Coordinates of C-alpha atoms in Angstrom, one line a residue:
X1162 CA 25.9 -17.2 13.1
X1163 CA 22.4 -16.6 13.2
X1164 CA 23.0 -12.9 11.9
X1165 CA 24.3 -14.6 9.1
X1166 CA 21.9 -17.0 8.4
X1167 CA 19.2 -14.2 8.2
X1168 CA 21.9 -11.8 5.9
X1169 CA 22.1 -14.6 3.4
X1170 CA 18.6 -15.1 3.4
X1171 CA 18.1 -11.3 2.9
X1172 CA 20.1 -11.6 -0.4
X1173 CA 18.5 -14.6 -1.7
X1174 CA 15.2 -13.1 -1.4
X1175 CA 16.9 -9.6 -3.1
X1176 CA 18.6 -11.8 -5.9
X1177 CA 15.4 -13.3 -6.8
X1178 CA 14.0 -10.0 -7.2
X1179 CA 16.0 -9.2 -9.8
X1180 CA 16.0 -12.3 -11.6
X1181 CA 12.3 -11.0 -11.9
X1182 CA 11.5 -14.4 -9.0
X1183 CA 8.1 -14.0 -6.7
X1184 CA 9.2 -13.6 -3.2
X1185 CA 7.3 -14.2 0.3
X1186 CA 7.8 -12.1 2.7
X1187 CA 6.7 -10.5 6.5
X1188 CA 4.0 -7.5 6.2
X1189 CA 2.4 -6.2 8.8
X1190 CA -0.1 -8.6 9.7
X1191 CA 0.5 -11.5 7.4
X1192 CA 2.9 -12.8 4.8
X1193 CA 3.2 -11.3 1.1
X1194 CA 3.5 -12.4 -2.3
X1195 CA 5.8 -9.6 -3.6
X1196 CA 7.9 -9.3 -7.0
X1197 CA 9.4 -6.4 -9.5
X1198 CA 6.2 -3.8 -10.2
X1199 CA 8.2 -3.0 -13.5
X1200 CA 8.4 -6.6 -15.0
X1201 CA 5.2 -8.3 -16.8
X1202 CA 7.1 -11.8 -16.7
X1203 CA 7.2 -11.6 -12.8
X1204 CA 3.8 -10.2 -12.2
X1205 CA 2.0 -13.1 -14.8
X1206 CA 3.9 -15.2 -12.3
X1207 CA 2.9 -14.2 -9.2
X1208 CA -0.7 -14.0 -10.4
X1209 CA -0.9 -17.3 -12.0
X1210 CA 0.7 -18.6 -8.4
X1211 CA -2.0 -17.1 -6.4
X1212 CA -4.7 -17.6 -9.2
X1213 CA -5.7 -13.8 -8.8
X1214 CA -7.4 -12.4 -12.0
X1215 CA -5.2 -9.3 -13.3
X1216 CA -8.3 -7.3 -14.0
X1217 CA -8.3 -6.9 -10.0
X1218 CA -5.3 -4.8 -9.4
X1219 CA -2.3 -5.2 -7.2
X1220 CA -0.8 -3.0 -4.7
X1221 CA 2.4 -1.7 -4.7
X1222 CA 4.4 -1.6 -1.2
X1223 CA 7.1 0.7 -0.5
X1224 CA 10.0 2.5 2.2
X1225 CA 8.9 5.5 0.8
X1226 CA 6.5 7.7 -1.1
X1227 CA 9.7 8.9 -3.6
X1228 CA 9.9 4.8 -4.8
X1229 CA 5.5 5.0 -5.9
X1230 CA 5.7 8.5 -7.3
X1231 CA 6.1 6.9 -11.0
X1232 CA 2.7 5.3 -10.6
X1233 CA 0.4 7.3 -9.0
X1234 CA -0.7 10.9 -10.4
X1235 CA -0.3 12.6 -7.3
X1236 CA -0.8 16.1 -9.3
X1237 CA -4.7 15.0 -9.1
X1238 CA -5.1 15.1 -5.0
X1239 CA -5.7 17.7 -3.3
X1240 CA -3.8 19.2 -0.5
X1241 CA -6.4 18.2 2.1
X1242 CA -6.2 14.5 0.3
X1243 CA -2.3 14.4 0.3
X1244 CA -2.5 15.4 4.6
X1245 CA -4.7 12.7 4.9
X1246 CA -2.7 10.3 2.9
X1247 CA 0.4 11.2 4.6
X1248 CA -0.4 11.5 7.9
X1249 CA -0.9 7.2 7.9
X1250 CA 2.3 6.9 6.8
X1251 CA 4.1 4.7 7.1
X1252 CA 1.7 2.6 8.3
X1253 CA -0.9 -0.3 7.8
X1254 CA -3.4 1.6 5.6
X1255 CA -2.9 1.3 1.9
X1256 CA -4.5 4.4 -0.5
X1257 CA -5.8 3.8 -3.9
X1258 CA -4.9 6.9 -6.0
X1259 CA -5.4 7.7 -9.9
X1260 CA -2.6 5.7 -11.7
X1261 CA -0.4 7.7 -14.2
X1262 CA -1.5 6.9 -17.9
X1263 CA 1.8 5.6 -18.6
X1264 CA 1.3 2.4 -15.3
X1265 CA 1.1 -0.7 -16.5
X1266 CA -2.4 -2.2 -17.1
X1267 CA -0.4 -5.4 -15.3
X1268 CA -0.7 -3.3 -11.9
X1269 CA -3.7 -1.8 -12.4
X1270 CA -6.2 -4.4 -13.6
X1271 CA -9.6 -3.1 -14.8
X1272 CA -8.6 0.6 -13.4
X1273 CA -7.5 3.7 -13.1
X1274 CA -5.9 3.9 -10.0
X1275 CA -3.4 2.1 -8.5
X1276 CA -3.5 0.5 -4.4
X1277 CA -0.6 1.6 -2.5
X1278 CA 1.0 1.9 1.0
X1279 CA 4.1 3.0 3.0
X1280 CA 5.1 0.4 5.1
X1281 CA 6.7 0.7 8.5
X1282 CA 7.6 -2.8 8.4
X1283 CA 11.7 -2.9 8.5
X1284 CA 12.5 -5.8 6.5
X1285 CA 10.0 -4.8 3.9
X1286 CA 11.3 -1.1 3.9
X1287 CA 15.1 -2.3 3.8
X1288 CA 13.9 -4.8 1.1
X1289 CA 12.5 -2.1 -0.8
X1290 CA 15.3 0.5 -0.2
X1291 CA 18.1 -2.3 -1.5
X1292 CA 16.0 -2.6 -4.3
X1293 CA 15.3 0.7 -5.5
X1294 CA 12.0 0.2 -5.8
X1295 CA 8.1 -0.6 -4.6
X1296 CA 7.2 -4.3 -4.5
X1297 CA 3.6 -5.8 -5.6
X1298 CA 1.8 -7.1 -1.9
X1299 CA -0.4 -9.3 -2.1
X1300 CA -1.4 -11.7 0.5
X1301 CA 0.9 -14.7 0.6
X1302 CA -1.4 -17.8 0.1
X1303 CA -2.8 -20.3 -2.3
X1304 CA -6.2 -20.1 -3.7
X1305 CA -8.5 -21.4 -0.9
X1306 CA -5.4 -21.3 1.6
X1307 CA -5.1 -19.1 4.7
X1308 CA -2.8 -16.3 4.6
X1309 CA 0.7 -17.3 5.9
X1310 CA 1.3 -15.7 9.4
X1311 CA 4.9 -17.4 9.6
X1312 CA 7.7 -18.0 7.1
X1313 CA 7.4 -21.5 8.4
X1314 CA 3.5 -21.2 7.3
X1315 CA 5.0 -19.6 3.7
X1316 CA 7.3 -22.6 2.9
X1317 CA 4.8 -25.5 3.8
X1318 CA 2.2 -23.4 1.6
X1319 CA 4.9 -22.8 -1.4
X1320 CA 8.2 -25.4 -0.9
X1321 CA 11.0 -25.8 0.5
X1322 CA 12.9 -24.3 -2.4
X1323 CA 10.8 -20.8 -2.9
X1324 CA 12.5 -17.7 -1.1
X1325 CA 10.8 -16.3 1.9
X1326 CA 12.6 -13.6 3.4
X1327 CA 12.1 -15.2 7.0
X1328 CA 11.1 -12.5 9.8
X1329 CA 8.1 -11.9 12.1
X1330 CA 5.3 -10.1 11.0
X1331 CA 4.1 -6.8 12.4
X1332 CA 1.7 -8.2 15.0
X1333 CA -1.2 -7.0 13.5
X1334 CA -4.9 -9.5 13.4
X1335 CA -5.9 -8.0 9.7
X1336 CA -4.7 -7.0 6.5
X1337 CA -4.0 -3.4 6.0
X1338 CA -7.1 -1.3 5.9
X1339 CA -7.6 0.1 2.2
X1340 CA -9.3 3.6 1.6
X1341 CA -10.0 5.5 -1.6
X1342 CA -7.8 8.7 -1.4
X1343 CA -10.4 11.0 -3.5
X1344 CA -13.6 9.8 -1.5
X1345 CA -12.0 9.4 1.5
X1346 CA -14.2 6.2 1.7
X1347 CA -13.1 2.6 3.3
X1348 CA -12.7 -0.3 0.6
X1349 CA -11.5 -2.7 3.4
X1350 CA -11.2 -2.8 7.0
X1351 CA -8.1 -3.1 8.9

């Protein structure tokens, strides 16, 4: 029964997706804010939800590199770049890499480069790979709120009524550490 439960909430969550819905849903340290990278009308909602200027940027979350290839200009790293990139995947670090020309300006804010990560969360990476795509990741709070930690957290923050794909997050105390894939240098710490 309970196998069921969690299947149906799996396709709610995957439904809204492609009704162009936000979504909340485990990461792996806190709860994200995720919707369709492709479609404006779901990313002006998911900013205007989390009151998050669009000149910052999002990140993009994915099962695999093959689903954030369209974005990022991965011709531009080097080879020593690309090892390090790789070799935290899939993981908890996120990379920020030079955007192709052709990303939206609705992902990549103010810049050139585009934030994104590999997860080796397994909801998010079956949610991704049923998709077909990346998701935006963002942490899954209110303006002034707390990150949710819980998908009991996620509906008291959000309602009843807004899909949370309800799971447990990865265990981790802080969100993914960011890094600069050209520098090399840490944005955030993990």
């Amino acid at each position: 029964m309970n196998l069921e439960v969690k299947n149906d909430n799996f396709m709610l969550c995957l439904d809204a997706l492609h009704k162009n819905k936000v979504i909340a849903y485990p990461t792996e340290a806190v709860f994200g804010l995720g919707c369709n990278p492709d479609s404006e009308t779901a990313v002006m909602k998911l900013l205007a939800l989390k009151q998050r200027p669009a000149e910052k940027g999002l990140i993009l979350i994915a099962d695999t590199f093959a689903q954030l290839e369209p974005y990022v200009a991965l011709q531009e790293l080097s080879v020593t770049q690309k090892e390090r990139m790789f070799a935290s995947w899939p993981g908890p670090v996120t990379w920020v890499l030079p955007a192709r020309p052709q990303t939206p300006r609705w992902l990549t804010g103010r810049f050139d480069s585009l934030a994104v990560r590999v997860t080796d969360h397994p909801l998010v990476k079956k949610l991704c790979r049923e998709f077909g795509k990346p998701l935006v990741s963002t942490s899954a709070n209110l303006s002034g709120q707390e990150p949710c930690r819980s998908a009991k957290e996620a509906y008291a923050q959000f309602g009843a009524e807004f899909p949370v794909l309800v799971g447990q997050t990865g265990g981790r105390a802080n969100p993914s550490e960011i890094r600069d894939v050209l520098t090399g240098n840490q944005i955030r710490q993990g």
